[in-house]
mmCIF file of C-alpha atoms in Angstrom:
data_model
loop_
_atom_site.group_PDB
_atom_site.id
_atom_site.type_symbol
_atom_site.label_atom_id
_atom_site.label_comp_id
_atom_site.label_asym_id
_atom_site.label_seq_id
_atom_site.Cartn_x
_atom_site.Cartn_y
_atom_site.Cartn_z
ATOM 1 C CA MET A 150 -89.109 16.764 20.489
ATOM 2 C CA PHE A 151 -85.889 17.578 22.318
ATOM 3 C CA GLU A 152 -83.481 16.381 19.611
ATOM 4 C CA VAL A 153 -82.532 19.946 18.706
ATOM 5 C CA PHE A 154 -80.880 20.355 22.117
ATOM 6 C CA THR A 155 -78.934 17.135 21.635
ATOM 7 C CA LEU A 156 -77.746 18.362 18.235
ATOM 8 C CA LEU A 157 -76.719 21.693 19.767
ATOM 9 C CA ALA A 158 -74.754 19.858 22.459
ATOM 10 C CA ASP A 159 -73.135 17.627 19.807
ATOM 11 C CA TRP A 160 -72.000 20.699 17.885
ATOM 12 C CA ALA A 161 -70.705 22.518 20.989
ATOM 13 C CA ALA A 162 -68.856 19.571 22.522
ATOM 14 C CA TYR A 163 -67.492 17.780 19.465
ATOM 15 C CA ARG A 164 -67.157 20.429 16.758
ATOM 16 C CA LEU A 165 -66.744 23.753 18.547
ATOM 17 C CA LEU A 166 -64.560 22.473 21.398
ATOM 18 C CA GLY A 167 -63.181 19.446 19.549
ATOM 19 C CA LEU A 168 -63.638 17.073 22.484
ATOM 20 C CA THR A 169 -63.354 13.330 22.009
ATOM 21 C CA PRO A 170 -66.721 11.556 22.332
ATOM 22 C CA ALA A 171 -67.261 9.116 25.208
ATOM 23 C CA THR A 172 -64.703 10.813 27.462
ATOM 24 C CA LYS A 173 -65.773 12.116 30.865
ATOM 25 C CA LEU A 174 -65.064 15.740 29.935
ATOM 26 C CA ALA A 175 -66.956 15.469 26.660
ATOM 27 C CA ASP A 176 -69.904 13.815 28.380
ATOM 28 C CA ALA A 177 -69.980 16.520 31.054
ATOM 29 C CA VAL A 178 -69.839 19.366 28.515
ATOM 30 C CA HIS A 179 -72.457 17.682 26.325
ATOM 31 C CA PHE A 180 -74.767 17.231 29.303
ATOM 32 C CA PHE A 181 -74.282 20.838 30.447
ATOM 33 C CA VAL A 182 -75.035 22.360 27.036
ATOM 34 C CA GLU A 183 -78.002 20.090 26.341
ATOM 35 C CA ASP A 184 -79.683 20.519 29.717
ATOM 36 C CA THR A 185 -78.977 24.250 30.038
ATOM 37 C CA SER A 186 -80.457 25.050 26.635
ATOM 38 C CA LYS A 187 -83.408 22.711 27.157
ATOM 39 C CA ILE A 188 -84.309 23.990 30.613
ATOM 40 C CA PHE A 189 -84.082 27.672 29.677
ATOM 41 C CA VAL A 190 -86.254 27.140 26.592
ATOM 42 C CA LEU A 191 -88.761 25.081 28.591
ATOM 43 C CA LEU A 192 -88.819 27.692 31.313
ATOM 44 C CA ALA A 193 -89.372 30.559 28.865
ATOM 45 C CA VAL A 194 -92.095 28.776 26.889
ATOM 46 C CA ILE A 195 -94.003 27.472 29.906
ATOM 47 C CA VAL A 196 -93.908 30.737 31.872
ATOM 48 C CA PHE A 197 -94.941 32.667 28.728
ATOM 49 C CA VAL A 198 -97.880 30.329 28.069
ATOM 50 C CA MET A 199 -98.935 30.408 31.713
ATOM 51 C CA GLY A 200 -98.693 34.201 31.662
ATOM 52 C CA LEU A 201 -101.001 34.390 28.636
ATOM 53 C CA PHE A 202 -103.333 31.895 30.255
ATOM 54 C CA ARG A 203 -103.620 33.980 33.414
ATOM 55 C CA THR A 204 -104.614 37.056 31.403
ATOM 56 C CA LEU A 205 -107.539 35.115 29.915
ATOM 57 C CA LEU A 206 -109.011 33.952 33.220
ATOM 58 C CA SER A 207 -110.236 36.071 36.076
ATOM 59 C CA PRO A 208 -109.315 35.011 39.605
ATOM 60 C CA GLU A 209 -112.998 34.248 40.218
ATOM 61 C CA LYS A 210 -113.087 31.767 37.321
ATOM 62 C CA VAL A 211 -109.919 30.013 38.443
ATOM 63 C CA ARG A 212 -111.098 29.790 42.024
ATOM 64 C CA GLY A 213 -114.503 28.521 40.926
ATOM 65 C CA TYR A 214 -112.942 25.813 38.764
ATOM 66 C CA ILE A 215 -110.655 24.614 41.544
ATOM 67 C CA GLU A 216 -113.410 24.653 44.143
ATOM 68 C CA GLY A 217 -115.660 22.687 41.816
ATOM 69 C CA ARG A 218 -113.239 19.799 41.476
ATOM 70 C CA SER A 219 -112.121 17.163 43.930
ATOM 71 C CA ARG A 220 -108.588 17.788 45.171
ATOM 72 C CA GLY A 221 -108.031 14.031 44.932
ATOM 73 C CA VAL A 222 -108.685 14.191 41.196
ATOM 74 C CA GLY A 223 -106.065 16.926 40.960
ATOM 75 C CA TYR A 224 -103.418 14.772 42.637
ATOM 76 C CA GLY A 225 -104.194 11.890 40.297
ATOM 77 C CA LEU A 226 -104.091 14.056 37.174
ATOM 78 C CA ALA A 227 -100.786 15.598 38.281
ATOM 79 C CA ALA A 228 -99.278 12.148 38.817
ATOM 80 C CA VAL A 229 -100.516 10.969 35.410
ATOM 81 C CA LEU A 230 -99.122 14.098 33.737
ATOM 82 C CA GLY A 231 -95.823 13.493 35.508
ATOM 83 C CA ALA A 232 -95.767 9.903 34.288
ATOM 84 C CA VAL A 233 -96.268 10.831 30.619
ATOM 85 C CA THR A 234 -93.782 13.718 30.497
ATOM 86 C CA PRO A 235 -90.215 12.541 29.699
ATOM 87 C CA PHE A 236 -88.432 14.894 32.097
ATOM 88 C CA CYS A 237 -85.592 14.318 34.528
ATOM 89 C CA SER A 238 -85.747 15.966 37.946
ATOM 90 C CA CYS A 239 -84.207 19.232 36.704
ATOM 91 C CA SER A 240 -86.287 19.459 33.529
ATOM 92 C CA SER A 241 -89.453 19.124 35.624
ATOM 93 C CA VAL A 242 -88.638 22.327 37.519
ATOM 94 C CA PRO A 243 -89.745 24.785 34.767
ATOM 95 C CA LEU A 244 -93.167 23.151 34.518
ATOM 96 C CA PHE A 245 -93.379 23.052 38.313
ATOM 97 C CA ILE A 246 -92.745 26.809 38.413
ATOM 98 C CA GLY A 247 -95.324 27.361 35.679
ATOM 99 C CA PHE A 248 -97.927 25.419 37.659
ATOM 100 C CA LEU A 249 -97.277 27.515 40.755
ATOM 101 C CA GLU A 250 -97.512 30.724 38.733
ATOM 102 C CA ALA A 251 -100.863 29.550 37.328
ATOM 103 C CA GLY A 252 -102.308 29.163 40.818
ATOM 104 C CA ILE A 253 -102.436 25.361 40.917
ATOM 105 C CA PRO A 254 -102.318 24.147 44.563
ATOM 106 C CA VAL A 255 -98.841 23.440 45.886
ATOM 107 C CA GLY A 256 -99.619 19.832 46.817
ATOM 108 C CA VAL A 257 -100.968 19.044 43.352
ATOM 109 C CA THR A 258 -97.912 20.673 41.797
ATOM 110 C CA MET A 259 -95.575 18.664 44.024
ATOM 111 C CA ALA A 260 -97.340 15.443 43.000
ATOM 112 C CA PHE A 261 -96.243 16.237 39.445
ATOM 113 C CA LEU A 262 -92.704 17.171 40.473
ATOM 114 C CA ILE A 263 -92.225 13.885 42.331
ATOM 115 C CA THR A 264 -93.752 11.633 39.677
ATOM 116 C CA SER A 265 -92.264 13.172 36.536
ATOM 117 C CA PRO A 266 -88.629 12.050 36.935
ATOM 118 C CA LEU A 267 -89.606 8.671 38.401
ATOM 119 C CA VAL A 268 -91.816 7.483 35.547
ATOM 120 C CA ASN A 269 -91.746 8.027 31.787
ATOM 121 C CA GLU A 270 -92.800 5.932 28.823
ATOM 122 C CA VAL A 271 -89.282 5.345 27.485
ATOM 123 C CA ALA A 272 -88.064 4.108 30.857
ATOM 124 C CA VAL A 273 -91.130 1.884 31.173
ATOM 125 C CA VAL A 274 -90.431 0.130 27.872
ATOM 126 C CA ILE A 275 -86.746 -0.404 28.683
ATOM 127 C CA LEU A 276 -87.506 -1.494 32.239
ATOM 128 C CA ALA A 277 -90.105 -3.985 31.017
ATOM 129 C CA SER A 278 -87.607 -5.536 28.611
ATOM 130 C CA ILE A 279 -85.203 -6.114 31.522
ATOM 131 C CA MET A 280 -87.418 -6.868 34.519
ATOM 132 C CA GLY A 281 -90.714 -7.876 32.910
ATOM 133 C CA TRP A 282 -94.061 -6.113 32.901
ATOM 134 C CA LYS A 283 -95.053 -7.225 36.401
ATOM 135 C CA LEU A 284 -92.145 -5.487 38.119
ATOM 136 C CA THR A 285 -92.462 -2.539 35.760
ATOM 137 C CA ALA A 286 -96.122 -2.111 36.705
ATOM 138 C CA ILE A 287 -95.147 -2.207 40.380
ATOM 139 C CA TYR A 288 -92.467 0.431 39.751
ATOM 140 C CA VAL A 289 -94.903 2.729 37.902
ATOM 141 C CA ALA A 290 -97.657 2.325 40.501
ATOM 142 C CA THR A 291 -95.190 2.926 43.315
ATOM 143 C CA GLY A 292 -93.744 6.031 41.666
ATOM 144 C CA MET A 293 -97.181 7.552 41.069
ATOM 145 C CA GLY A 294 -98.316 6.559 44.559
ATOM 146 C CA ILE A 295 -95.333 8.300 46.154
ATOM 147 C CA GLY A 296 -96.137 11.432 44.150
ATOM 148 C CA ILE A 297 -99.783 11.462 45.239
ATOM 149 C CA VAL A 298 -98.998 10.786 48.920
ATOM 150 C CA GLY A 299 -96.325 13.489 48.895
ATOM 151 C CA GLY A 300 -98.739 16.004 47.394
ATOM 152 C CA VAL A 301 -101.451 15.172 49.926
ATOM 153 C CA LEU A 302 -99.054 15.526 52.871
ATOM 154 C CA ILE A 303 -97.747 18.870 51.632
ATOM 155 C CA ASP A 304 -101.289 20.226 51.369
ATOM 156 C CA ARG A 305 -102.352 18.781 54.733
ATOM 157 C CA LEU A 306 -99.336 20.358 56.414
ATOM 158 C CA ARG A 307 -100.160 23.672 54.678
ATOM 159 C CA MET A 308 -96.668 24.028 53.353
ATOM 160 C CA GLU A 309 -97.668 26.658 50.791
ATOM 161 C CA ARG A 310 -96.323 29.138 53.336
ATOM 162 C CA TYR A 311 -92.870 27.895 52.378
ATOM 163 C CA VAL A 312 -93.195 29.020 48.760
ATOM 164 C CA GLU A 313 -91.086 32.137 48.170
ATOM 165 C CA ASP A 314 -93.071 35.362 48.549
ATOM 166 C CA TYR A 315 -92.309 36.679 45.066
ATOM 167 C CA VAL A 316 -94.279 33.793 43.521
ATOM 168 C CA TRP A 317 -97.479 34.941 45.218
ATOM 169 C CA LYS A 318 -96.746 38.582 44.354
ATOM 170 C CA ILE A 319 -96.423 37.718 40.671
ATOM 171 C CA ARG A 320 -99.759 35.919 40.747
ATOM 172 C CA MET A 321 -101.407 38.860 42.491
ATOM 173 C CA GLY A 322 -99.860 41.216 39.946
ATOM 174 C CA ALA A 323 -101.603 39.343 37.178
ATOM 175 C CA VAL A 324 -104.956 40.703 38.341
ATOM 176 C CA VAL A 325 -103.875 44.313 38.132
ATOM 177 C CA ARG A 326 -102.221 44.100 34.756
ATOM 178 C CA THR A 327 -104.956 42.111 33.024
ATOM 179 C CA GLU A 328 -107.517 44.688 34.166
ATOM 180 C CA THR A 329 -105.543 47.609 32.737
ATOM 181 C CA ASP A 330 -104.661 46.204 29.296
ATOM 182 C CA THR A 331 -106.589 43.292 27.814
ATOM 183 C CA SER A 332 -105.489 43.791 24.206
ATOM 184 C CA LEU A 333 -103.489 41.037 22.508
ATOM 185 C CA SER A 334 -100.325 43.130 22.541
ATOM 186 C CA GLY A 335 -100.887 43.936 26.212
ATOM 187 C CA ARG A 336 -101.309 40.273 27.078
ATOM 188 C CA ILE A 337 -98.147 39.376 25.172
ATOM 189 C CA ARG A 338 -96.196 42.137 26.916
ATOM 190 C CA TYR A 339 -97.401 40.882 30.272
ATOM 191 C CA ALA A 340 -96.495 37.257 29.484
ATOM 192 C CA TRP A 341 -93.044 38.273 28.255
ATOM 193 C CA GLY A 342 -92.576 40.341 31.397
ATOM 194 C CA GLU A 343 -93.291 37.195 33.397
ATOM 195 C CA VAL A 344 -90.559 35.359 31.474
ATOM 196 C CA THR A 345 -87.925 38.035 32.056
ATOM 197 C CA ASP A 346 -88.885 38.317 35.723
ATOM 198 C CA ILE A 347 -88.784 34.579 36.505
ATOM 199 C CA VAL A 348 -85.731 33.756 34.384
ATOM 200 C CA GLY A 349 -83.950 36.809 35.751
ATOM 201 C CA ARG A 350 -84.467 35.532 39.279
ATOM 202 C CA ILE A 351 -83.341 31.928 38.817
ATOM 203 C CA TRP A 352 -80.915 31.808 35.860
ATOM 204 C CA LEU A 353 -77.822 31.602 38.056
ATOM 205 C CA TYR A 354 -79.337 28.793 40.129
ATOM 206 C CA VAL A 355 -80.110 26.887 36.943
ATOM 207 C CA ILE A 356 -76.567 27.204 35.602
ATOM 208 C CA VAL A 357 -74.932 26.272 38.912
ATOM 209 C CA GLY A 358 -77.300 23.359 39.395
ATOM 210 C CA ILE A 359 -76.755 21.942 35.931
ATOM 211 C CA GLY A 360 -73.009 22.453 36.297
ATOM 212 C CA ILE A 361 -73.028 20.222 39.366
ATOM 213 C CA GLY A 362 -75.208 17.743 37.527
ATOM 214 C CA ALA A 363 -72.782 17.681 34.606
ATOM 215 C CA ALA A 364 -69.924 16.838 36.952
ATOM 216 C CA LEU A 365 -71.910 13.989 38.512
ATOM 217 C CA HIS A 366 -73.754 12.794 35.414
ATOM 218 C CA GLY A 367 -73.213 9.200 34.481
ATOM 219 C CA TYR A 368 -70.949 8.391 37.418
ATOM 220 C CA VAL A 369 -72.490 5.454 39.271
ATOM 221 C CA PRO A 370 -70.006 3.282 41.202
ATOM 222 C CA GLN A 371 -71.454 -0.139 40.382
ATOM 223 C CA GLU A 372 -68.766 -2.251 42.067
ATOM 224 C CA LEU A 373 -68.839 -0.236 45.284
ATOM 225 C CA PHE A 374 -72.612 -0.295 45.294
ATOM 226 C CA ALA A 375 -72.820 -4.059 44.762
ATOM 227 C CA GLU A 376 -70.389 -4.581 47.646
ATOM 228 C CA TYR A 377 -72.310 -2.555 50.243
ATOM 229 C CA ALA A 378 -75.874 -3.183 49.029
ATOM 230 C CA SER A 379 -75.784 -6.965 48.806
ATOM 231 C CA ALA A 380 -78.562 -9.217 50.099
ATOM 232 C CA ASP A 381 -76.478 -10.045 53.188
ATOM 233 C CA ASN A 382 -76.561 -6.461 54.445
ATOM 234 C CA PRO A 383 -79.769 -5.674 56.426
ATOM 235 C CA PHE A 384 -79.093 -1.972 55.845
ATOM 236 C CA ALA A 385 -78.660 -2.419 52.097
ATOM 237 C CA VAL A 386 -81.757 -0.400 51.184
ATOM 238 C CA PRO A 387 -80.902 2.796 53.110
ATOM 239 C CA VAL A 388 -77.293 2.454 51.929
ATOM 240 C CA ALA A 389 -78.531 2.245 48.336
ATOM 241 C CA VAL A 390 -80.795 5.263 48.727
ATOM 242 C CA LEU A 391 -78.085 7.362 50.382
ATOM 243 C CA MET A 392 -75.571 6.397 47.692
ATOM 244 C CA GLY A 393 -78.054 7.484 45.033
ATOM 245 C CA LEU A 394 -78.768 10.912 46.534
ATOM 246 C CA PRO A 395 -75.687 12.774 45.211
ATOM 247 C CA LEU A 396 -75.865 11.112 41.793
ATOM 248 C CA TYR A 397 -77.815 12.515 38.874
ATOM 249 C CA SER A 398 -79.403 10.767 35.921
ATOM 250 C CA ASN A 399 -82.809 10.276 34.351
ATOM 251 C CA ALA A 400 -84.751 7.018 34.605
ATOM 252 C CA THR A 401 -83.687 5.895 31.145
ATOM 253 C CA GLY A 402 -80.013 6.471 31.893
ATOM 254 C CA VAL A 403 -79.959 4.596 35.190
ATOM 255 C CA ILE A 404 -81.749 1.466 33.913
ATOM 256 C CA PRO A 405 -78.554 -0.115 32.460
ATOM 257 C CA VAL A 406 -76.965 0.340 35.876
ATOM 258 C CA ALA A 407 -79.964 -1.369 37.462
ATOM 259 C CA GLU A 408 -79.564 -4.276 35.058
ATOM 260 C CA ALA A 409 -75.894 -4.632 35.992
ATOM 261 C CA LEU A 410 -76.733 -4.580 39.705
ATOM 262 C CA LEU A 411 -79.411 -7.240 39.280
ATOM 263 C CA ALA A 412 -76.829 -9.387 37.501
ATOM 264 C CA LYS A 413 -74.650 -9.051 40.622
ATOM 265 C CA ALA A 414 -77.515 -10.493 42.725
ATOM 266 C CA VAL A 415 -78.456 -7.192 44.359
ATOM 267 C CA PRO A 416 -82.096 -7.591 45.573
ATOM 268 C CA ILE A 417 -84.811 -6.083 43.379
ATOM 269 C CA GLY A 418 -86.158 -3.763 46.086
ATOM 270 C CA THR A 419 -82.685 -2.397 46.757
ATOM 271 C CA VAL A 420 -82.146 -1.746 43.049
ATOM 272 C CA ILE A 421 -85.486 0.025 42.593
ATOM 273 C CA ALA A 422 -84.931 2.143 45.718
ATOM 274 C CA PHE A 423 -81.541 3.132 44.305
ATOM 275 C CA MET A 424 -83.071 3.990 40.914
ATOM 276 C CA MET A 425 -85.718 6.178 42.512
ATOM 277 C CA SER A 426 -83.121 7.939 44.642
ATOM 278 C CA VAL A 427 -80.932 8.739 41.639
ATOM 279 C CA VAL A 428 -83.676 10.055 39.364
ATOM 280 C CA ALA A 429 -85.954 11.872 41.829
ATOM 281 C CA ILE A 430 -83.486 13.595 44.167
ATOM 282 C CA SER A 431 -80.513 15.492 42.815
ATOM 283 C CA PRO A 432 -78.341 18.413 43.982
ATOM 284 C CA PRO A 433 -79.062 20.429 40.783
ATOM 285 C CA GLU A 434 -82.812 20.110 41.310
ATOM 286 C CA PHE A 435 -82.578 21.324 44.901
ATOM 287 C CA ILE A 436 -80.412 24.276 43.909
ATOM 288 C CA MET A 437 -82.973 25.379 41.319
ATOM 289 C CA LEU A 438 -85.952 24.764 43.602
ATOM 290 C CA ARG A 439 -84.345 26.833 46.357
ATOM 291 C CA LYS A 440 -85.166 29.946 44.342
ATOM 292 C CA VAL A 441 -88.858 29.020 44.471
ATOM 293 C CA LEU A 442 -89.215 27.108 47.756
ATOM 294 C CA LYS A 443 -87.984 27.917 51.240
ATOM 295 C CA VAL A 444 -85.650 25.614 53.177
ATOM 296 C CA PRO A 445 -88.329 23.894 55.344
ATOM 297 C CA MET A 446 -90.223 22.832 52.213
ATOM 298 C CA LEU A 447 -87.059 21.507 50.577
ATOM 299 C CA ALA A 448 -86.134 19.652 53.767
ATOM 300 C CA PHE A 449 -89.552 18.009 53.902
ATOM 301 C CA PHE A 450 -89.419 17.183 50.189
ATOM 302 C CA GLY A 451 -86.036 15.475 50.463
ATOM 303 C CA SER A 452 -86.831 13.701 53.739
ATOM 304 C CA PHE A 453 -90.180 12.399 52.508
ATOM 305 C CA LEU A 454 -88.703 10.975 49.320
ATOM 306 C CA THR A 455 -85.768 9.383 51.152
ATOM 307 C CA ILE A 456 -88.042 7.657 53.673
ATOM 308 C CA ALA A 457 -90.523 6.626 50.968
ATOM 309 C CA PHE A 458 -87.815 5.048 48.816
ATOM 310 C CA ILE A 459 -86.407 3.120 51.783
ATOM 311 C CA LEU A 460 -89.853 1.771 52.692
ATOM 312 C CA VAL A 461 -90.535 0.791 49.079
ATOM 313 C CA GLY A 462 -87.188 -0.998 48.890
ATOM 314 C CA TYR A 463 -87.815 -3.054 52.027
ATOM 315 C CA LEU A 464 -91.369 -3.858 50.916
ATOM 316 C CA LEU A 465 -90.263 -5.125 47.505
ATOM 317 C CA ASN A 466 -87.397 -7.116 49.014
ATOM 318 C CA THR A 467 -89.912 -8.796 51.318
ATOM 319 C CA LEU A 468 -92.400 -9.514 48.534
ATOM 320 C CA PHE A 469 -89.778 -10.897 46.157
ATOM 321 C CA ALA A 470 -87.521 -12.660 48.668
#
């Protein structure tokens, strides 16, 4: 599905710029081109589709549908959707924005944002081949559980007030415009206007965020990590989580690192906490989300995930000691 972006990055890095494959510079450029093109296309498509969707439903219908469903079901569905979408933390942001624009509750949307980078089917297959299905099932259940708990807490704390004001204004604007022009061309113009408005607001954040990610991508100091996160260190789990915070990779990319750490006798809980930290929290993601969420929401998001990963790490180390 996303191979076209890989091919574009291959052409830009290796043919256009003539960089040597497998070098750090080539990898960084390849990552930047691939993720930038992918995220902008995802953002445009999702916001356009959500814009069309909003013109087809009145606010009364949307509200009635939401009120007629259990919020708990919404959290579960969001976590499942996150688990089956092969996105890294940055690639999840466009869909997250689209969900907010469509009027889906913030907590439900955050359940998706948390789960999506943590769990995907490719990572599950690779992880199972290395750690076995039992540990893989624990990883998947834990990842989805963290997403659901995070979504519930965000709703209970009423943190929707920390969504940037322009998001709510765009949603309110949908009512006015759909009432004035309900023709197909009018709906398309409205949806395209949504795309230009949203992309126009966050494009710089996306580029800066991915640029930082490109510089960090693939750099995981295995030897240093194994030294400070060994079984003898009672603070190994928080050390592992903190070391993973500034790094950036998807679940599939960090699994080989996890395998190498397990071979160095790093405890399983410490390794999984590190994996979760790398794939679910990244500087590029926070830079992009800052254009949609206010600082208190981002602070809660990062703090909750950090604490959750540490607790999961200690729990798994205890269970598999």
